[in-house]
Coordinates of N, CA and C in Angstrom, one line a residue:
M1 N 28.1 42.0 -27.2 CA 29.5 42.2 -27.0 C 30.3 41.2 -27.9
T2 N 29.8 40.0 -28.0 CA 30.5 39.0 -28.8 C 29.8 38.7 -30.1
D3 N 30.6 38.4 -31.1 CA 30.0 38.1 -32.4 C 30.6 36.7 -32.8
A4 N 30.0 36.2 -33.9 CA 30.4 34.9 -34.4 C 31.9 34.7 -34.7
P5 N 32.5 35.6 -35.4 CA 34.0 35.4 -35.6 C 34.8 35.4 -34.3
F6 N 34.4 36.2 -33.4 CA 35.1 36.2 -32.1 C 34.9 34.9 -31.4
Q7 N 33.7 34.4 -31.3 CA 33.3 33.2 -30.7 C 34.1 32.0 -31.3
T8 N 34.2 32.0 -32.6 CA 35.0 31.0 -33.4 C 36.4 31.0 -33.0
W9 N 37.0 32.3 -32.9 CA 38.4 32.5 -32.5 C 38.6 31.9 -31.1
L10 N 37.7 32.3 -30.2 CA 37.8 31.8 -28.8 C 37.7 30.3 -28.7
A11 N 37.0 29.6 -29.6 CA 36.8 28.2 -29.6 C 38.1 27.5 -30.0
T12 N 39.0 28.2 -30.7 CA 40.3 27.6 -31.1 C 41.3 27.6 -29.9
L13 N 41.1 28.4 -28.9 CA 42.1 28.6 -27.8 C 42.3 27.3 -27.0
P14 N 41.3 26.5 -26.6 CA 41.6 25.3 -25.8 C 42.5 24.3 -26.6
A15 N 42.4 24.3 -27.9 CA 43.3 23.4 -28.7 C 44.7 23.9 -28.7
L16 N 44.9 25.1 -28.4 CA 46.3 25.7 -28.3 C 46.9 25.6 -26.9
G17 N 46.1 25.0 -26.0 CA 46.6 24.8 -24.6 C 46.1 25.7 -23.6
Y18 N 45.2 26.7 -23.9 CA 44.7 27.6 -23.0 C 43.6 27.0 -22.2
E19 N 43.6 27.1 -20.9 CA 42.5 26.6 -20.1 C 41.3 27.5 -20.1
R20 N 40.1 26.9 -20.0 CA 38.9 27.6 -20.1 C 38.8 28.7 -19.0
I21 N 39.3 28.4 -17.8 CA 39.2 29.4 -16.7 C 40.1 30.6 -17.1
W22 N 41.2 30.3 -17.7 CA 42.1 31.4 -18.1 C 41.4 32.3 -19.2
I23 N 40.8 31.6 -20.1 CA 40.1 32.3 -21.2 C 39.0 33.2 -20.6
S24 N 38.1 32.6 -19.7 CA 37.0 33.4 -19.2 C 37.5 34.6 -18.3
N25 N 38.7 34.4 -17.6 CA 39.2 35.5 -16.8 C 39.8 36.6 -17.6
N26 N 40.2 36.3 -18.9 CA 40.9 37.3 -19.7 C 40.1 37.7 -20.9
L27 N 38.8 37.6 -20.9 CA 38.0 37.9 -22.1 C 38.2 39.4 -22.5
P28 N 38.2 40.4 -21.7 CA 38.4 41.7 -22.2 C 39.7 41.9 -22.9
G29 N 40.8 41.3 -22.4 CA 42.1 41.4 -23.1 C 42.1 40.6 -24.4
L30 N 41.4 39.4 -24.4 CA 41.4 38.6 -25.6 C 40.5 39.4 -26.7
R31 N 39.5 40.0 -26.2 CA 38.7 40.8 -27.2 C 39.5 41.9 -27.8
K32 N 40.3 42.6 -27.0 CA 41.1 43.7 -27.5 C 42.2 43.1 -28.5
R33 N 42.8 42.0 -28.1 CA 43.8 41.3 -29.0 C 43.1 40.9 -30.3
F34 N 41.9 40.3 -30.3 CA 41.2 39.9 -31.5 C 41.0 41.1 -32.4
D35 N 40.5 42.2 -31.8 CA 40.2 43.4 -32.6 C 41.5 44.0 -33.1
D36 N 42.6 44.1 -32.3 CA 43.8 44.7 -32.8 C 44.6 43.9 -33.8
T37 N 44.5 42.6 -33.8 CA 45.2 41.7 -34.7 C 44.3 41.3 -35.9
G38 N 43.1 41.7 -35.9 CA 42.2 41.2 -37.0 C 41.9 39.8 -36.9
G39 N 42.0 39.2 -35.7 CA 41.6 37.8 -35.6 C 42.8 36.8 -35.9
A40 N 44.0 37.3 -35.9 CA 45.1 36.4 -36.1 C 45.2 35.4 -35.0
A41 N 45.7 34.2 -35.4 CA 45.8 33.1 -34.4 C 46.7 33.4 -33.2
M42 N 46.3 33.0 -32.1 CA 47.1 33.1 -30.9 C 48.3 32.1 -31.0
P43 N 49.4 32.4 -30.4 CA 50.5 31.4 -30.3 C 50.1 30.3 -29.3
A44 N 50.7 29.2 -29.4 CA 50.4 28.1 -28.5 C 50.7 28.5 -27.1
C45 N 50.0 28.1 -26.1 CA 50.2 28.4 -24.7 C 51.5 27.8 -24.3
P46 N 52.4 28.6 -23.7 CA 53.7 28.0 -23.3 C 53.5 27.0 -22.2
A47 N 54.4 26.1 -22.1 CA 54.4 25.0 -21.1 C 54.6 25.7 -19.7
P48 N 53.9 25.2 -18.7 CA 54.1 25.7 -17.4 C 55.6 25.6 -16.9
P49 N 56.1 26.5 -16.1 CA 57.5 26.4 -15.7 C 57.6 25.2 -14.8
E50 N 58.8 24.7 -14.8 CA 59.1 23.5 -13.9 C 58.9 24.0 -12.5
R51 N 58.3 23.1 -11.7 CA 58.1 23.5 -10.3 C 59.5 23.5 -9.6
A52 N 59.6 24.6 -8.8 CA 60.8 24.8 -8.1 C 60.9 23.7 -7.0
R53 N 62.1 23.2 -6.7 CA 62.2 22.1 -5.7 C 62.0 22.8 -4.3
D54 N 61.2 22.2 -3.5 CA 61.0 22.6 -2.2 C 62.0 21.9 -1.3
R55 N 62.9 22.7 -0.7 CA 63.9 22.0 0.1 C 63.4 21.3 1.4
Y56 N 62.2 21.7 1.8 CA 61.6 21.2 3.0 C 60.7 20.0 2.7
E57 N 60.5 19.7 1.5 CA 59.6 18.7 1.1 C 60.1 17.3 1.5
E58 N 61.4 17.1 1.5 CA 62.0 15.8 1.8 C 62.1 15.6 3.3
L59 N 61.9 16.5 4.1 CA 62.0 16.4 5.6 C 60.9 15.5 6.2

């Protein structure tokens, strides 16, 4: 199922901010994206959204 170019492409993802668990959970979609884009680089992982303030946290 995996080949050397795909493995190399996957190895670049942690440096872009993607967590390994996210990568492993999304392998089928990543494989499709790799095949559809010809191995184009993924964009950097967006920063997580700011945590919403919990009104009850201060109680």
